[in-house]
Coordinates of C-alpha atoms in Angstrom, one line a residue:
X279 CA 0.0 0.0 0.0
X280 CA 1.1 3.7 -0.9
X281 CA 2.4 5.2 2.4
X282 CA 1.0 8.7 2.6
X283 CA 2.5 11.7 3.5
X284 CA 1.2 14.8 2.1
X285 CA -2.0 16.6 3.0
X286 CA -4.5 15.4 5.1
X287 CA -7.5 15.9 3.0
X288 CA -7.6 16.8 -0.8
X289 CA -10.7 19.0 -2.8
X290 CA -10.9 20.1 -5.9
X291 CA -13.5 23.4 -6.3
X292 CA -14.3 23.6 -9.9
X293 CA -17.2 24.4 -12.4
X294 CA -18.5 26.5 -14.4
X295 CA -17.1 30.2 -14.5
X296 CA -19.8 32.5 -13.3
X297 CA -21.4 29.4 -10.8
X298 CA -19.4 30.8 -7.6
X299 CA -15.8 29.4 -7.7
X300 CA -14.4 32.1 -6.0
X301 CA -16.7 32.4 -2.8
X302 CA -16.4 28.6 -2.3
X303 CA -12.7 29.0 -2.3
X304 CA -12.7 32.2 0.0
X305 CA -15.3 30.5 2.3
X306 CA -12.8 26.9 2.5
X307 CA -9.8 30.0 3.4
X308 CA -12.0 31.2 5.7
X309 CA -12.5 27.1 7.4
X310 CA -8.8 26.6 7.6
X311 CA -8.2 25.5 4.3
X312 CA -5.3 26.1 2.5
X313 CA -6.3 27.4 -0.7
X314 CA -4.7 27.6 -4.3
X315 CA -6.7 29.1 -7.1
X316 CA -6.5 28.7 -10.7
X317 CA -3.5 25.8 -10.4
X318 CA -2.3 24.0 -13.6
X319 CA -3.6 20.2 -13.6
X320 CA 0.5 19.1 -14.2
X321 CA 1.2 21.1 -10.8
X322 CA -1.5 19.0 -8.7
X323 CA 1.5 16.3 -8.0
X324 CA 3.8 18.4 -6.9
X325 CA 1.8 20.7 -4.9
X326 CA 0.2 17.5 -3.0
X327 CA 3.9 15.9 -2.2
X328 CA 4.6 19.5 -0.8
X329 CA 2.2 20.0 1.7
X330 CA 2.3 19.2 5.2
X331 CA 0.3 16.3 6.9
X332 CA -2.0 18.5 9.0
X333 CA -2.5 20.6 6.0
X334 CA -6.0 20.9 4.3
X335 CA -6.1 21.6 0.8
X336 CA -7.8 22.8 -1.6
X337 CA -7.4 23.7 -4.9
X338 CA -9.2 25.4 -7.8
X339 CA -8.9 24.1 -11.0
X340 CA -10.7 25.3 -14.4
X341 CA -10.8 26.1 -17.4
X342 CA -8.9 29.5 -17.3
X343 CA -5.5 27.0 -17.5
X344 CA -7.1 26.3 -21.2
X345 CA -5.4 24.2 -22.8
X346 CA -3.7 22.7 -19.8
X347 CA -7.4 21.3 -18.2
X348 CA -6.6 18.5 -20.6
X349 CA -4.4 17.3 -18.2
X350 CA -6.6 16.9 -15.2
X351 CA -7.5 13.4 -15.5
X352 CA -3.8 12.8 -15.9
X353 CA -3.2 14.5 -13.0
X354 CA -5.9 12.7 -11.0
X355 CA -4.9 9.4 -11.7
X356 CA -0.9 10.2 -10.6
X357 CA -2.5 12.2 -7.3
X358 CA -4.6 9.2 -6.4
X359 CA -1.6 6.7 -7.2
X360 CA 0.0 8.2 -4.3
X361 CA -2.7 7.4 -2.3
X362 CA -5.0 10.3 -1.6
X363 CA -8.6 10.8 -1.8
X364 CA -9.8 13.6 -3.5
X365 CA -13.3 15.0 -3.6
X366 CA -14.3 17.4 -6.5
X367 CA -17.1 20.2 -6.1
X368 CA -18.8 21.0 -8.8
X369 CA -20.1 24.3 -9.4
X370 CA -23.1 24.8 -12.0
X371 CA -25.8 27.6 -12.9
X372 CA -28.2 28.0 -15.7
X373 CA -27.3 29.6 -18.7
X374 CA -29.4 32.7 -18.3
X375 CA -28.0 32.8 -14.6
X376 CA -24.4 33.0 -15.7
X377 CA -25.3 35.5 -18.9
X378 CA -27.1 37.7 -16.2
X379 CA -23.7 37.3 -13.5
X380 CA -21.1 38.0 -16.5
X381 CA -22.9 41.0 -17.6
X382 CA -23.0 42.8 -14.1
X383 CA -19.2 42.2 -13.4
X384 CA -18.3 43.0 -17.3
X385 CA -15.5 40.6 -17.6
X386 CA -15.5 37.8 -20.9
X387 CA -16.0 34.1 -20.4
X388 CA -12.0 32.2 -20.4
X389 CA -13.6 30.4 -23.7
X390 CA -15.5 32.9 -25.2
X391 CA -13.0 34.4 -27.4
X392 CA -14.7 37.5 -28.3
X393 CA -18.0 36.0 -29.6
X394 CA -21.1 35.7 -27.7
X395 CA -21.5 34.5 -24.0
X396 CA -23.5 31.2 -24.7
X397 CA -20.8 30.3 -27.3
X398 CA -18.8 30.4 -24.2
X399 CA -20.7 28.9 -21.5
X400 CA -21.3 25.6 -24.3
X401 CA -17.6 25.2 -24.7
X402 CA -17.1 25.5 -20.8
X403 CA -20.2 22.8 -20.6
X404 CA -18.8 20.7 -23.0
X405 CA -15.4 20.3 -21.8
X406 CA -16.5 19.9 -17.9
X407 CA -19.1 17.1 -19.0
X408 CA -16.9 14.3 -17.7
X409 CA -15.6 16.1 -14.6
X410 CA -19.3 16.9 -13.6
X411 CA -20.6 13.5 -14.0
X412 CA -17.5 11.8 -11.9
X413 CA -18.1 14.9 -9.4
X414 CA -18.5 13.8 -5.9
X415 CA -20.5 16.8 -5.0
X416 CA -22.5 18.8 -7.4
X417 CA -24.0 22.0 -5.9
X418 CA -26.4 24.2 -8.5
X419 CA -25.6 28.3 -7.6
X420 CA -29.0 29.3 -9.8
X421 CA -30.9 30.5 -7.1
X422 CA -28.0 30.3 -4.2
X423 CA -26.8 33.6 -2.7
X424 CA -23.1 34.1 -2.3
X425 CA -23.8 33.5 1.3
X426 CA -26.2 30.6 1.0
X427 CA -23.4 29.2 -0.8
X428 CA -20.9 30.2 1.5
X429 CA -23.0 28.2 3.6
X430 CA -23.4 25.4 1.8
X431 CA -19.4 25.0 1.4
X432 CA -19.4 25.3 5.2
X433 CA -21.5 22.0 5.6
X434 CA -19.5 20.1 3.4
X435 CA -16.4 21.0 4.9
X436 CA -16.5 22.6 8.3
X437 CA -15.3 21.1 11.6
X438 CA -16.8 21.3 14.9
X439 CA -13.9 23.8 15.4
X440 CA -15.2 25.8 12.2
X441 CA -18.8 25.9 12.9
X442 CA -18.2 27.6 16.3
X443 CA -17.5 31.2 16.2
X444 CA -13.9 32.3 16.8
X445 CA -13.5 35.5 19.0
X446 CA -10.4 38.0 19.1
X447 CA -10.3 39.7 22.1
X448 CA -8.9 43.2 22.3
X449 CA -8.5 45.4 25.2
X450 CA -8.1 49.0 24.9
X451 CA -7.8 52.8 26.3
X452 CA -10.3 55.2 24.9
X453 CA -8.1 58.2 25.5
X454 CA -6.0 56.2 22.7
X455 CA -9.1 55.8 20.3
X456 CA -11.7 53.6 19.6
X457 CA -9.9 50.1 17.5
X458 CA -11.5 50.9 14.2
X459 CA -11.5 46.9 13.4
X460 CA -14.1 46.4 16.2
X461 CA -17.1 44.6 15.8
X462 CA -18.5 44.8 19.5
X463 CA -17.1 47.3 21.8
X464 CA -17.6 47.1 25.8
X465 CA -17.3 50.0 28.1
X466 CA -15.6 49.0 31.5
X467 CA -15.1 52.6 32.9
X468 CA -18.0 52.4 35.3
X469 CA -15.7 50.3 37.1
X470 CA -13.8 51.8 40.2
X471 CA -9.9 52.4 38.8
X472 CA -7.0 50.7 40.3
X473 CA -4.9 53.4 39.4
X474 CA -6.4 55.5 42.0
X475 CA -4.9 52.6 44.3
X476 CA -1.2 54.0 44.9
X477 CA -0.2 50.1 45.4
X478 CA -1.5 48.5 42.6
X479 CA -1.2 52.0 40.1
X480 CA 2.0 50.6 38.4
X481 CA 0.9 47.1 38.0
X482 CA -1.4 46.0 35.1
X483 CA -4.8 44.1 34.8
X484 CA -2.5 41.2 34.2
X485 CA -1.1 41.3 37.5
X486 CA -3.1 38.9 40.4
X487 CA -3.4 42.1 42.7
X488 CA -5.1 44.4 39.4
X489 CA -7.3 41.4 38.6
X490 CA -8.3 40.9 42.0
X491 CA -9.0 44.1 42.4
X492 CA -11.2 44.7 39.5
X493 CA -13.3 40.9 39.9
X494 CA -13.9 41.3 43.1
X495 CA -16.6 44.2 42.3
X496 CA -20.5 42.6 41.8
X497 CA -20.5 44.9 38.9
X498 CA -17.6 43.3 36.9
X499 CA -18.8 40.1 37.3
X500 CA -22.7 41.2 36.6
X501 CA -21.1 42.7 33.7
X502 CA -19.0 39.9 32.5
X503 CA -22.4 37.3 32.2
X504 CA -23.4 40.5 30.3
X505 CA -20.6 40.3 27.4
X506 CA -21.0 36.9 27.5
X507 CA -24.6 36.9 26.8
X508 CA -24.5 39.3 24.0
X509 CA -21.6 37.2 22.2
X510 CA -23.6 34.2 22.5
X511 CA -26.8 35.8 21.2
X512 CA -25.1 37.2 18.0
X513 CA -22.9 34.4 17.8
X514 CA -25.4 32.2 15.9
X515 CA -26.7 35.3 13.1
X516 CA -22.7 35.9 12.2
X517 CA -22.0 32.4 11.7
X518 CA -25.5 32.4 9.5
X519 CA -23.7 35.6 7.8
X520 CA -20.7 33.7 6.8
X521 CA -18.6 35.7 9.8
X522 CA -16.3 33.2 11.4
X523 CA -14.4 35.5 13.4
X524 CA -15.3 38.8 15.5
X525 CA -13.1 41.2 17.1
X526 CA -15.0 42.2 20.7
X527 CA -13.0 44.9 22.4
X528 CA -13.2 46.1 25.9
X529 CA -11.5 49.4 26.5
X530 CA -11.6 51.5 29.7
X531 CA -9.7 55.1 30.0
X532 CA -5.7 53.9 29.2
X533 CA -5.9 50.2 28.7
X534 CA -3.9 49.3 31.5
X535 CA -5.9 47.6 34.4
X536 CA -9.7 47.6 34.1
X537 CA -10.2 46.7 30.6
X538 CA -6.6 44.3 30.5
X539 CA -8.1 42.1 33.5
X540 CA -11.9 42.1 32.3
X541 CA -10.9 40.7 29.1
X542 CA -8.3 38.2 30.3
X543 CA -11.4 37.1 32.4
X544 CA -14.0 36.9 29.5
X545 CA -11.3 34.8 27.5
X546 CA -11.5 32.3 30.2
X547 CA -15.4 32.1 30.2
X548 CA -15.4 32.3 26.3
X549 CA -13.0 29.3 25.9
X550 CA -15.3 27.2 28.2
X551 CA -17.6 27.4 26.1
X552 CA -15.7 26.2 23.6
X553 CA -14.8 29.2 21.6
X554 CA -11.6 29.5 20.3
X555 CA -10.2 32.7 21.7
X556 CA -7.3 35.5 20.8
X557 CA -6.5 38.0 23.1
X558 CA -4.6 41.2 22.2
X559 CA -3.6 44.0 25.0
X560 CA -3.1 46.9 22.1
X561 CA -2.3 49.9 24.7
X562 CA -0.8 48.1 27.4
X563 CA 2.5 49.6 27.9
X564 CA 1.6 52.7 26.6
X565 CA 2.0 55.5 29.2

């Protein structure tokens, strides 16, 4: 038997141009995947012997190689003598569907040559007939949003560590400004302020003292089930949205106790409920 060692799971996203190529390929980048797009067939070997083990990949092939996507079944055949499985998505829309899609981004069909559109969309038909009857999954865009697509992509190929929402925590000083790539922003300032505590002034919310300090108060902790409740309530509707990841900050008036030691706290509550969790402290430091 063929002793594998290249990447872990193999897709090829392909179809016909105009069917939604590129948002299943952003959406798979957006799962983990590592994506290529628009890869000569002949490459597929050496790409696959290249990647890593833990390495997902995917890869979209199409017509836009030309006269290379002759050699995809060539390629298949020396992939899968190695070993791997690979699964092929098929991408497909009706004719009027992809007329209406190429006219409102203006741009010519890889085979249309300078004639009309359908003369384009029948040659991309005709030389993707084998590839979509041996395609493993087949997924018509006709009446699909980008996002139900996006969607769709996900349920093929997400993990359970995919189809959770992944937070990046950010604390913050408002007298520094407001982090422009927030999606949620918490106000901690009603909070009493170590700083006014001569003691713990020149420590941080990452010291034990700072933290105590600040977790101790009913109001922090009233207010941490709070965050917690609002990122779980819109946790669900960004998923549905295609949003994998949201930034949450929590700033208070430098950065350096109140908000540092709330959010260190909500990243603990957040990863027990399974969340995968990033924290950044982006004024700490900062005087």
């Amino acid at each position: 038997m063929v002793e594998v060692q290249g990447p872990a799971e193999i897709v090829i996203v392909t179809g016909i141009s105009g069917a939604g190529r590129r948002t299943a390929a952003h959406t798979m980048e957006d799962l983990g995947w590592y994506v290529v797009d628009n890869l000569p067939p002949a490459m597929l070997p050496i790409l696959v012997d290249r990647m890593g083990t833990a390495e997902r990949l995917a890869v979209v092939v199409d017509v836009r190689s030309r006269e290379e996507f002759e050699q995809l079944p060539t390629a298949f055949a020396e992939v899968k003598a190695r070993g791997y499985r690979v699964t092929v998505l098929f991408l497909e829309a009706s004719d009027d569907v992809i007329v209406q899609r190429q006219e409102s981004n203006r741009r010519p069909l890889p085979l249309q040559y300078g004639g009309r559109l359908l003369d384009g969309i029948v040659r991309e038909r005709r030389l993707l007939a084998d590839l979509r009857a041996s395609a493993d999954i087949v997924v018509d865009t006709s009446r699909l949003s980008a996002r139900q697509l996006a969607q769709r992509v996900s349920n093929h190929f997400g993990t359970d560590a995919t189809d959770n929402l992944s937070v990046a925590l950010m604390s913050f000083g408002f007298k520094n400004g407001l982090p422009v790539d927030a999606d949620i922003v918490f106000d901690v300032r009603f909070l009493p302020n170590p700083y006014w505590v001569p003691e713990l002034r020149p420590k941080t919310g990452l010291s034990p003292d700072v933290a105590s300090y600040v977790l101790s108060q009913d109001a922090a902790q009233e207010f941490q089930g709070c965050m917690l409740g609002v990122i779980e309530v819109a946790a669900p509707g960004y998923l549905t949205e295609g949003k994998r990841q949201v930034t949450v900050a929590i700033g208070c008036t430098g950065g350096k106790h109140r908000s540092t030691s709330m959010t260190e706290e909500l990243a603990i509550r957040l990863r027990g409920r399974g969340y995968g969790v990033s924290v950044l402290h982006r004024d700490l430091g900062k005087e």
